[in-house]
PDB file of C-alpha atoms and ligand atoms in Angstrom:
ATOM      1  CA  MET N   6      26.776  18.807 -13.846  1.00  0.00           C
ATOM      2  CA  GLU N   7      28.788  20.191 -10.976  1.00  0.00           C
ATOM      3  CA  LYS N   8      27.722  22.819  -8.534  1.00  0.00           C
ATOM      4  CA  ARG N   9      30.349  25.660  -8.317  1.00  0.00           C
ATOM      5  CA  ASP N  10      30.515  29.177  -6.743  1.00  0.00           C
ATOM      6  CA  GLN N  11      27.483  31.055  -5.617  1.00  0.00           C
ATOM      7  CA  LEU N  12      26.758  33.888  -8.057  1.00  0.00           C
ATOM      8  CA  TYR N  13      23.867  35.624  -6.297  1.00  0.00           C
ATOM      9  CA  GLU N  14      21.622  35.384  -3.356  1.00  0.00           C
ATOM     10  CA  GLY N  15      18.227  36.997  -3.661  1.00  0.00           C
ATOM     11  CA  LYS N  16      15.200  37.205  -1.390  1.00  0.00           C
ATOM     12  CA  ALA N  17      13.866  33.714  -2.208  1.00  0.00           C
ATOM     13  CA  LYS N  18      16.569  31.967  -4.226  1.00  0.00           C
ATOM     14  CA  LYS N  19      20.283  31.379  -4.526  1.00  0.00           C
ATOM     15  CA  VAL N  20      21.998  30.956  -7.843  1.00  0.00           C
ATOM     16  CA  PHE N  21      25.199  28.962  -8.352  1.00  0.00           C
ATOM     17  CA  ALA N  22      27.481  28.612 -11.326  1.00  0.00           C
ATOM     18  CA  THR N  23      27.895  25.191 -12.861  1.00  0.00           C
ATOM     19  CA  ASP N  24      30.800  23.741 -15.068  1.00  0.00           C
ATOM     20  CA  ASP N  25      28.643  24.642 -18.064  1.00  0.00           C
ATOM     21  CA  PRO N  26      28.873  28.368 -18.688  1.00  0.00           C
ATOM     22  CA  GLU N  27      25.415  28.391 -20.248  1.00  0.00           C
ATOM     23  CA  VAL N  28      23.747  26.773 -17.199  1.00  0.00           C
ATOM     24  CA  VAL N  29      23.210  27.932 -13.696  1.00  0.00           C
ATOM     25  CA  LEU N  30      21.709  26.179 -10.610  1.00  0.00           C
ATOM     26  CA  VAL N  31      18.731  27.822  -8.769  1.00  0.00           C
ATOM     27  CA  SER N  32      18.173  26.819  -5.055  1.00  0.00           C
ATOM     28  CA  TYR N  33      14.852  27.903  -3.687  1.00  0.00           C
ATOM     29  CA  LYS N  34      14.757  29.068   0.045  1.00  0.00           C
ATOM     30  CA  ASP N  35      12.004  28.979   2.551  1.00  0.00           C
ATOM     31  CA  ASP N  36      12.596  32.699   3.233  1.00  0.00           C
ATOM     32  CA  ALA N  37       9.697  35.019   2.516  1.00  0.00           C
ATOM     33  CA  THR N  38       9.680  38.767   2.297  1.00  0.00           C
ATOM     34  CA  ALA N  39       7.030  41.284   1.428  1.00  0.00           C
ATOM     35  CA  PHE N  40       6.580  45.042   1.034  1.00  0.00           C
ATOM     36  CA  ASN N  41       9.959  45.521  -0.517  1.00  0.00           C
ATOM     37  CA  GLY N  42      11.780  43.498   2.057  1.00  0.00           C
ATOM     38  CA  GLN N  43      10.190  45.270   5.106  1.00  0.00           C
ATOM     39  CA  LYS N  44       8.331  42.177   6.329  1.00  0.00           C
ATOM     40  CA  LYS N  45      10.473  38.988   6.686  1.00  0.00           C
ATOM     41  CA  GLY N  46       9.567  35.454   7.653  1.00  0.00           C
ATOM     42  CA  THR N  47       9.888  31.770   6.880  1.00  0.00           C
ATOM     43  CA  ILE N  48       7.268  29.693   5.136  1.00  0.00           C
ATOM     44  CA  LEU N  49       8.182  26.122   5.989  1.00  0.00           C
ATOM     45  CA  GLY N  50       8.464  24.000   2.828  1.00  0.00           C
ATOM     46  CA  LYS N  51       8.014  26.865   0.489  1.00  0.00           C
ATOM     47  CA  GLY N  52      11.292  26.382  -1.346  1.00  0.00           C
ATOM     48  CA  ALA N  53      10.606  22.822  -2.354  1.00  0.00           C
ATOM     49  CA  ILE N  54       6.893  23.722  -3.365  1.00  0.00           C
ATOM     50  CA  ASN N  55       7.914  26.750  -5.423  1.00  0.00           C
ATOM     51  CA  ASN N  56      10.641  24.744  -7.125  1.00  0.00           C
ATOM     52  CA  ARG N  57       8.334  21.973  -8.163  1.00  0.00           C
ATOM     53  CA  VAL N  58       5.313  24.231  -8.986  1.00  0.00           C
ATOM     54  CA  THR N  59       7.492  26.532 -11.136  1.00  0.00           C
ATOM     55  CA  ASN N  60       9.042  23.612 -13.067  1.00  0.00           C
ATOM     56  CA  HIS N  61       5.550  22.001 -13.542  1.00  0.00           C
ATOM     57  CA  LEU N  62       4.126  25.168 -14.963  1.00  0.00           C
ATOM     58  CA  MET N  63       7.157  25.989 -17.133  1.00  0.00           C
ATOM     59  CA  ARG N  64       7.055  22.513 -18.660  1.00  0.00           C
ATOM     60  CA  LEU N  65       3.288  23.194 -19.423  1.00  0.00           C
ATOM     61  CA  LEU N  66       4.252  26.523 -20.995  1.00  0.00           C
ATOM     62  CA  GLU N  67       7.050  24.961 -23.128  1.00  0.00           C
ATOM     63  CA  HIS N  68       4.551  22.375 -24.431  1.00  0.00           C
ATOM     64  CA  HIS N  69       2.385  25.313 -25.489  1.00  0.00           C
ATOM     65  CA  GLY N  70       5.252  27.037 -27.398  1.00  0.00           C
ATOM     66  CA  VAL N  71       6.483  29.514 -24.644  1.00  0.00           C
ATOM     67  CA  PRO N  72      10.318  29.260 -24.427  1.00  0.00           C
ATOM     68  CA  THR N  73      11.543  28.997 -20.774  1.00  0.00           C
ATOM     69  CA  HIS N  74      14.820  28.869 -18.946  1.00  0.00           C
ATOM     70  CA  LEU N  75      14.092  25.380 -17.591  1.00  0.00           C
ATOM     71  CA  VAL N  76      16.765  22.790 -18.163  1.00  0.00           C
ATOM     72  CA  ARG N  77      16.220  19.882 -15.545  1.00  0.00           C
ATOM     73  CA  GLU N  78      14.995  19.640 -11.942  1.00  0.00           C
ATOM     74  CA  LEU N  79      17.721  18.269  -9.771  1.00  0.00           C
ATOM     75  CA  SER N  80      16.238  17.792  -6.365  1.00  0.00           C
ATOM     76  CA  GLU N  81      13.394  19.052  -4.178  1.00  0.00           C
ATOM     77  CA  ARG N  82      14.642  22.680  -4.112  1.00  0.00           C
ATOM     78  CA  GLU N  83      17.277  22.685  -6.876  1.00  0.00           C
ATOM     79  CA  THR N  84      16.850  23.220 -10.671  1.00  0.00           C
ATOM     80  CA  LEU N  85      19.226  23.774 -13.545  1.00  0.00           C
ATOM     81  CA  VAL N  86      18.222  26.651 -15.844  1.00  0.00           C
ATOM     82  CA  ARG N  87      19.740  28.424 -18.816  1.00  0.00           C
ATOM     83  CA  ARG N  88      21.948  31.404 -17.934  1.00  0.00           C
ATOM     84  CA  VAL N  89      20.297  34.588 -19.065  1.00  0.00           C
ATOM     85  CA  SER N  90      20.799  38.241 -18.484  1.00  0.00           C
ATOM     86  CA  ILE N  91      17.495  39.306 -16.942  1.00  0.00           C
ATOM     87  CA  VAL N  92      15.547  42.148 -18.638  1.00  0.00           C
ATOM     88  CA  PRO N  93      15.166  44.589 -15.692  1.00  0.00           C
ATOM     89  CA  LEU N  94      11.348  44.558 -15.768  1.00  0.00           C
ATOM     90  CA  GLU N  95       8.675  42.843 -13.790  1.00  0.00           C
ATOM     91  CA  VAL N  96       5.777  42.207 -16.098  1.00  0.00           C
ATOM     92  CA  ILE N  97       2.459  42.055 -14.175  1.00  0.00           C
ATOM     93  CA  VAL N  98      -0.576  40.521 -15.801  1.00  0.00           C
ATOM     94  CA  ARG N  99      -3.983  41.099 -14.268  1.00  0.00           C
ATOM     95  CA  ASN N 100      -7.399  39.496 -14.859  1.00  0.00           C
ATOM     96  CA  VAL N 101      -9.028  40.729 -11.605  1.00  0.00           C
ATOM     97  CA  ALA N 102      -8.293  43.727  -9.550  1.00  0.00           C
ATOM     98  CA  ALA N 103      -6.220  43.027  -6.364  1.00  0.00           C
ATOM     99  CA  GLY N 104      -3.361  44.331  -4.417  1.00  0.00           C
ATOM    100  CA  SER N 105      -1.568  47.449  -5.634  1.00  0.00           C
ATOM    101  CA  LEU N 106      -4.123  47.898  -8.526  1.00  0.00           C
ATOM    102  CA  SER N 107      -7.140  47.913  -6.241  1.00  0.00           C
ATOM    103  CA  LYS N 108      -5.368  50.537  -4.126  1.00  0.00           C
ATOM    104  CA  ARG N 109      -4.256  52.732  -7.026  1.00  0.00           C
ATOM    105  CA  LEU N 110      -7.552  52.851  -8.722  1.00  0.00           C
ATOM    106  CA  GLY N 111      -9.940  52.395  -5.750  1.00  0.00           C
ATOM    107  CA  LEU N 112     -11.333  49.119  -7.025  1.00  0.00           C
ATOM    108  CA  ALA N 113     -12.710  46.408  -4.788  1.00  0.00           C
ATOM    109  CA  GLU N 114     -10.509  43.424  -4.727  1.00  0.00           C
ATOM    110  CA  GLY N 115     -12.186  40.840  -7.011  1.00  0.00           C
ATOM    111  CA  THR N 116     -13.450  43.316  -9.607  1.00  0.00           C
ATOM    112  CA  PRO N 117     -12.943  41.660 -13.039  1.00  0.00           C
ATOM    113  CA  MET N 118     -10.929  43.553 -15.617  1.00  0.00           C
ATOM    114  CA  GLN N 119     -12.807  43.911 -18.921  1.00  0.00           C
ATOM    115  CA  LYS N 120      -9.685  43.338 -20.733  1.00  0.00           C
ATOM    116  CA  THR N 121      -6.317  41.728 -19.545  1.00  0.00           C
ATOM    117  CA  VAL N 122      -4.150  44.408 -18.158  1.00  0.00           C
ATOM    118  CA  LEU N 123      -0.239  44.387 -18.531  1.00  0.00           C
ATOM    119  CA  GLU N 124       1.948  46.578 -16.389  1.00  0.00           C
ATOM    120  CA  PHE N 125       5.693  46.943 -16.203  1.00  0.00           C
ATOM    121  CA  CYS N 126       7.809  47.765 -13.106  1.00  0.00           C
ATOM    122  CA  TYR N 127      11.500  48.681 -13.332  1.00  0.00           C
ATOM    123  CA  LYS N 128      13.401  46.079 -11.207  1.00  0.00           C
ATOM    124  CA  ASP N 129      15.252  48.250  -8.671  1.00  0.00           C
ATOM    125  CA  ASP N 130      14.799  47.534  -4.958  1.00  0.00           C
ATOM    126  CA  ALA N 131      16.264  50.951  -3.824  1.00  0.00           C
ATOM    127  CA  LEU N 132      13.521  52.724  -5.882  1.00  0.00           C
ATOM    128  CA  GLY N 133      10.827  50.208  -4.819  1.00  0.00           C
ATOM    129  CA  ASP N 134      10.222  48.738  -8.406  1.00  0.00           C
ATOM    130  CA  PRO N 135       8.523  51.778  -9.741  1.00  0.00           C
ATOM    131  CA  MET N 136       5.869  51.240 -12.411  1.00  0.00           C
ATOM    132  CA  VAL N 137       7.031  52.362 -15.835  1.00  0.00           C
ATOM    133  CA  ASN N 138       5.496  52.427 -19.534  1.00  0.00           C
ATOM    134  CA  GLU N 139       6.686  51.524 -22.852  1.00  0.00           C
ATOM    135  CA  TYR N 140       8.221  54.937 -23.422  1.00  0.00           C
ATOM    136  CA  HIS N 141      10.372  54.741 -20.318  1.00  0.00           C
ATOM    137  CA  ILE N 142      11.441  51.207 -21.395  1.00  0.00           C
ATOM    138  CA  ALA N 143      12.477  52.443 -24.807  1.00  0.00           C
ATOM    139  CA  ALA N 144      14.129  55.626 -23.564  1.00  0.00           C
ATOM    140  CA  MET N 145      16.139  53.759 -20.922  1.00  0.00           C
ATOM    141  CA  ARG N 146      16.994  50.952 -23.345  1.00  0.00           C
ATOM    142  CA  TRP N 147      15.693  48.382 -20.853  1.00  0.00           C
ATOM    143  CA  ALA N 148      14.364  46.425 -23.837  1.00  0.00           C
ATOM    144  CA  THR N 149      14.187  47.003 -27.621  1.00  0.00           C
ATOM    145  CA  GLU N 150      10.837  47.515 -29.262  1.00  0.00           C
ATOM    146  CA  ALA N 151      10.989  44.024 -30.754  1.00  0.00           C
ATOM    147  CA  GLU N 152      11.944  42.452 -27.375  1.00  0.00           C
ATOM    148  CA  LEU N 153       8.906  44.225 -25.665  1.00  0.00           C
ATOM    149  CA  ASP N 154       6.675  42.979 -28.327  1.00  0.00           C
ATOM    150  CA  THR N 155       7.761  39.360 -27.718  1.00  0.00           C
ATOM    151  CA  ILE N 156       7.563  39.864 -23.893  1.00  0.00           C
ATOM    152  CA  CYS N 157       4.011  41.144 -24.221  1.00  0.00           C
ATOM    153  CA  ARG N 158       3.015  38.350 -26.660  1.00  0.00           C
ATOM    154  CA  TYR N 159       4.536  35.671 -24.360  1.00  0.00           C
ATOM    155  CA  SER N 160       2.896  37.163 -21.275  1.00  0.00           C
ATOM    156  CA  LEU N 161      -0.572  37.090 -22.710  1.00  0.00           C
ATOM    157  CA  LYS N 162       0.090  33.525 -23.951  1.00  0.00           C
ATOM    158  CA  VAL N 163       1.254  32.495 -20.371  1.00  0.00           C
ATOM    159  CA  ASN N 164      -2.034  34.029 -19.057  1.00  0.00           C
ATOM    160  CA  GLN N 165      -4.217  32.083 -21.517  1.00  0.00           C
ATOM    161  CA  VAL N 166      -2.369  28.786 -20.870  1.00  0.00           C
ATOM    162  CA  LEU N 167      -2.150  29.075 -17.168  1.00  0.00           C
ATOM    163  CA  GLY N 168      -5.693  30.517 -16.792  1.00  0.00           C
ATOM    164  CA  ASP N 169      -7.182  27.661 -18.680  1.00  0.00           C
ATOM    165  CA  TYR N 170      -5.166  25.006 -16.907  1.00  0.00           C
ATOM    166  CA  LEU N 171      -5.842  26.383 -13.371  1.00  0.00           C
ATOM    167  CA  LYS N 172      -9.616  26.778 -13.979  1.00  0.00           C
ATOM    168  CA  ASP N 173      -9.908  22.989 -14.238  1.00  0.00           C
ATOM    169  CA  LEU N 174      -8.291  22.726 -10.872  1.00  0.00           C
ATOM    170  CA  ASN N 175     -10.751  25.183  -9.421  1.00  0.00           C
ATOM    171  CA  ILE N 176      -8.112  27.949  -9.154  1.00  0.00           C
ATOM    172  CA  GLN N 177      -8.811  31.371 -10.445  1.00  0.00           C
ATOM    173  CA  LEU N 178      -5.691  33.190 -11.753  1.00  0.00           C
ATOM    174  CA  ILE N 179      -6.128  36.675 -10.356  1.00  0.00           C
ATOM    175  CA  ASP N 180      -2.856  38.139 -11.344  1.00  0.00           C
ATOM    176  CA  PHE N 181       0.886  37.244 -11.588  1.00  0.00           C
ATOM    177  CA  LYS N 182       4.341  38.559 -12.173  1.00  0.00           C
ATOM    178  CA  LEU N 183       6.784  37.394 -14.881  1.00  0.00           C
ATOM    179  CA  GLU N 184      10.471  37.933 -15.662  1.00  0.00           C
ATOM    180  CA  PHE N 185      12.213  37.476 -18.899  1.00  0.00           C
ATOM    181  CA  GLY N 186      15.832  36.994 -19.768  1.00  0.00           C
ATOM    182  CA  ARG N 187      18.168  37.064 -22.892  1.00  0.00           C
ATOM    183  CA  THR N 188      20.280  34.102 -23.730  1.00  0.00           C
ATOM    184  CA  ALA N 189      23.801  34.589 -24.969  1.00  0.00           C
ATOM    185  CA  ASP N 190      22.487  34.869 -28.610  1.00  0.00           C
ATOM    186  CA  GLY N 191      19.898  37.524 -27.652  1.00  0.00           C
ATOM    187  CA  THR N 192      16.756  35.155 -27.657  1.00  0.00           C
ATOM    188  CA  VAL N 193      14.169  36.312 -25.176  1.00  0.00           C
ATOM    189  CA  ILE N 194      12.846  33.414 -22.889  1.00  0.00           C
ATOM    190  CA  LEU N 195      10.739  33.187 -19.807  1.00  0.00           C
ATOM    191  CA  ALA N 196      12.854  33.110 -16.602  1.00  0.00           C
ATOM    192  CA  ASP N 197      12.521  33.320 -12.833  1.00  0.00           C
ATOM    193  CA  GLU N 198       9.521  31.536 -11.105  1.00  0.00           C
ATOM    194  CA  ILE N 199       5.793  31.059 -11.359  1.00  0.00           C
ATOM    195  CA  SER N 200       4.547  30.146  -7.873  1.00  0.00           C
ATOM    196  CA  PRO N 201       2.257  31.113  -4.994  1.00  0.00           C
ATOM    197  CA  ASP N 202       4.939  33.775  -4.290  1.00  0.00           C
ATOM    198  CA  THR N 203       4.435  35.425  -7.664  1.00  0.00           C
ATOM    199  CA  CYS N 204       0.800  34.762  -8.460  1.00  0.00           C
ATOM    200  CA  ARG N 205      -2.528  35.310  -6.807  1.00  0.00           C
ATOM    201  CA  PHE N 206      -4.574  32.173  -6.793  1.00  0.00           C
ATOM    202  CA  TRP N 207      -8.123  32.213  -5.544  1.00  0.00           C
ATOM    203  CA  ASP N 208     -10.263  29.051  -4.952  1.00  0.00           C
ATOM    204  CA  THR N 209     -12.818  29.343  -7.633  1.00  0.00           C
ATOM    205  CA  VAL N 210     -15.622  28.165  -5.302  1.00  0.00           C
ATOM    206  CA  THR N 211     -14.766  29.530  -1.869  1.00  0.00           C
ATOM    207  CA  ARG N 212     -12.825  32.540  -3.175  1.00  0.00           C
ATOM    208  CA  GLU N 213     -10.150  31.613  -0.535  1.00  0.00           C
ATOM    209  CA  LYS N 214      -6.715  32.977  -1.095  1.00  0.00           C
ATOM    210  CA  LEU N 215      -4.074  30.229  -1.917  1.00  0.00           C
ATOM    211  CA  ASP N 216      -1.008  32.367  -2.252  1.00  0.00           C
ATOM    212  CA  LYS N 217       1.547  34.775  -0.662  1.00  0.00           C
ATOM    213  CA  ASP N 218      -1.270  37.213   0.411  1.00  0.00           C
ATOM    214  CA  ARG N 219      -1.838  34.876   3.293  1.00  0.00           C
ATOM    215  CA  PHE N 220       1.726  35.789   4.393  1.00  0.00           C
ATOM    216  CA  ARG N 221       1.611  39.434   3.420  1.00  0.00           C
ATOM    217  CA  ARG N 222      -1.752  40.026   5.276  1.00  0.00           C
ATOM    218  CA  ASP N 223      -1.269  37.581   8.260  1.00  0.00           C
ATOM    219  CA  LEU N 224      -4.180  35.592   7.221  1.00  0.00           C
ATOM    220  CA  GLY N 225      -2.786  32.360   8.736  1.00  0.00           C
ATOM    221  CA  GLY N 226      -2.765  28.844   6.958  1.00  0.00           C
ATOM    222  CA  VAL N 227       0.188  30.042   4.799  1.00  0.00           C
ATOM    223  CA  GLU N 228       1.928  26.510   4.662  1.00  0.00           C
ATOM    224  CA  ASP N 229      -1.468  24.806   3.964  1.00  0.00           C
ATOM    225  CA  ALA N 230      -2.214  27.183   1.048  1.00  0.00           C
ATOM    226  CA  TYR N 231       1.073  26.475  -0.694  1.00  0.00           C
ATOM    227  CA  GLN N 232       0.628  22.721   0.010  1.00  0.00           C
ATOM    228  CA  GLU N 233      -2.919  22.917  -1.441  1.00  0.00           C
ATOM    229  CA  ILE N 234      -1.673  24.483  -4.642  1.00  0.00           C
ATOM    230  CA  MET N 235       0.962  21.807  -5.031  1.00  0.00           C
ATOM    231  CA  LYS N 236      -1.599  19.111  -4.362  1.00  0.00           C
ATOM    232  CA  ARG N 237      -4.012  20.478  -6.916  1.00  0.00           C
ATOM    233  CA  LEU N 238      -1.339  20.898  -9.661  1.00  0.00           C
ATOM    234  CA  MET N 239       0.659  17.642  -8.979  1.00  0.00           C
ATOM    235  CA  GLY N 240      -1.582  15.474  -6.882  1.00  0.00           C
ATOM    236  CA  GLU N 241       0.524  15.332  -3.803  1.00  0.00           C
TER     237      GLU N 241
HETATM  238  N1  LIG L 301       4.409  40.463  -7.518  1.00  0.00           N
HETATM  239  C1  LIG L 301       5.548  39.671  -7.433  1.00  0.00           C
HETATM  240  N2  LIG L 301       6.651  40.415  -7.020  1.00  0.00           N
HETATM  241  C2  LIG L 301       6.721  41.724  -6.757  1.00  0.00           C
HETATM  242  C3  LIG L 301       5.437  42.443  -6.970  1.00  0.00           C
HETATM  243  C4  LIG L 301       4.316  41.782  -7.246  1.00  0.00           C
HETATM  244  O1  LIG L 301       5.641  38.498  -7.619  1.00  0.00           O
HETATM  245  O2  LIG L 301       7.745  42.323  -6.516  1.00  0.00           O
HETATM  246  C5  LIG L 301       3.147  39.606  -7.988  1.00  0.00           C
HETATM  247  C6  LIG L 301       2.172  39.613  -6.851  1.00  0.00           C
HETATM  248  O3  LIG L 301       2.369  38.235  -6.135  1.00  0.00           O
HETATM  249  C7  LIG L 301       0.837  39.470  -7.575  1.00  0.00           C
HETATM  250  C8  LIG L 301       1.158  40.511  -8.822  1.00  0.00           C
HETATM  251  O4  LIG L 301       2.525  40.338  -8.905  1.00  0.00           O
HETATM  252  O5  LIG L 301       0.488  38.315  -7.918  1.00  0.00           O
HETATM  253  C9  LIG L 301       0.618  41.769  -8.648  1.00  0.00           C
HETATM  254  O6  LIG L 301       1.167  42.408  -7.486  1.00  0.00           O
HETATM  255  P1  LIG L 301       0.722  43.815  -6.976  1.00  0.00           P
HETATM  256  O7  LIG L 301       1.195  44.854  -8.007  1.00  0.00           O
HETATM  257  O8  LIG L 301      -0.664  43.791  -6.754  1.00  0.00           O
HETATM  258  O9  LIG L 301       1.652  44.115  -5.710  1.00  0.00           O
HETATM  259  P2  LIG L 301       1.320  43.679  -4.235  1.00  0.00           P
HETATM  260  O10 LIG L 301      -0.099  44.001  -3.892  1.00  0.00           O
HETATM  261  O11 LIG L 301       1.703  42.212  -4.189  1.00  0.00           O
HETATM  262  O12 LIG L 301       2.367  44.636  -3.507  1.00  0.00           O
END
């Protein structure tokens, strides 16, 4: 498959066309941003780790019946994925209070949720990705009712599969963000990435943070945390 024109450059990834109109090439960068782009930096080796971790977890999810955009890993930081049009929502799944939920509801970080919480944010950088509910989503036609049902079902399934898998590696899945896309025929599949950039991972024993919060909060040991996640997942 041949790499063609760059279609898009985001904060953490570049996307290129290929000679197959149904397939695009994603290239993961070491650039890191937080707080809607206000904090910028580099996490050395992040692109390669996020590429490999995402693909590893997407393969696991495929195996458990969640359809994903993954086609084939090409190199350390490049992967072929199915071309989709992204549903303009960030789906956030929460098992334990942290980050913006802790702030919003005045909950100590680490407070377990008595039921899994799903939240939706409208993807719009200029608006700061505002939280929306199912009524906004229907009124704005961001997704049909049937699509939203599918998205919620897949999101809860992802939480169950990843939560069980990570538990055995002494990693607690605190929360994470998913994005979905529609293929040319309208099928909804999981897209984007699943990595320490988009999940909160805490060591089950030490409660140490092994994710992007180390960058967001200047906790140090950012590269080591990403490396540790890759090591636990893939043994290297
Ligand atoms: N998240 C993300 N991208 C975003 C916002 C959140 O990947 O634009 C992830 C984040 O890493 C965390 C979860 O979604 O795992 C919940 O994030 P939260 O709403 O607490 O926002 P934050 O505190 O990260 O601003």
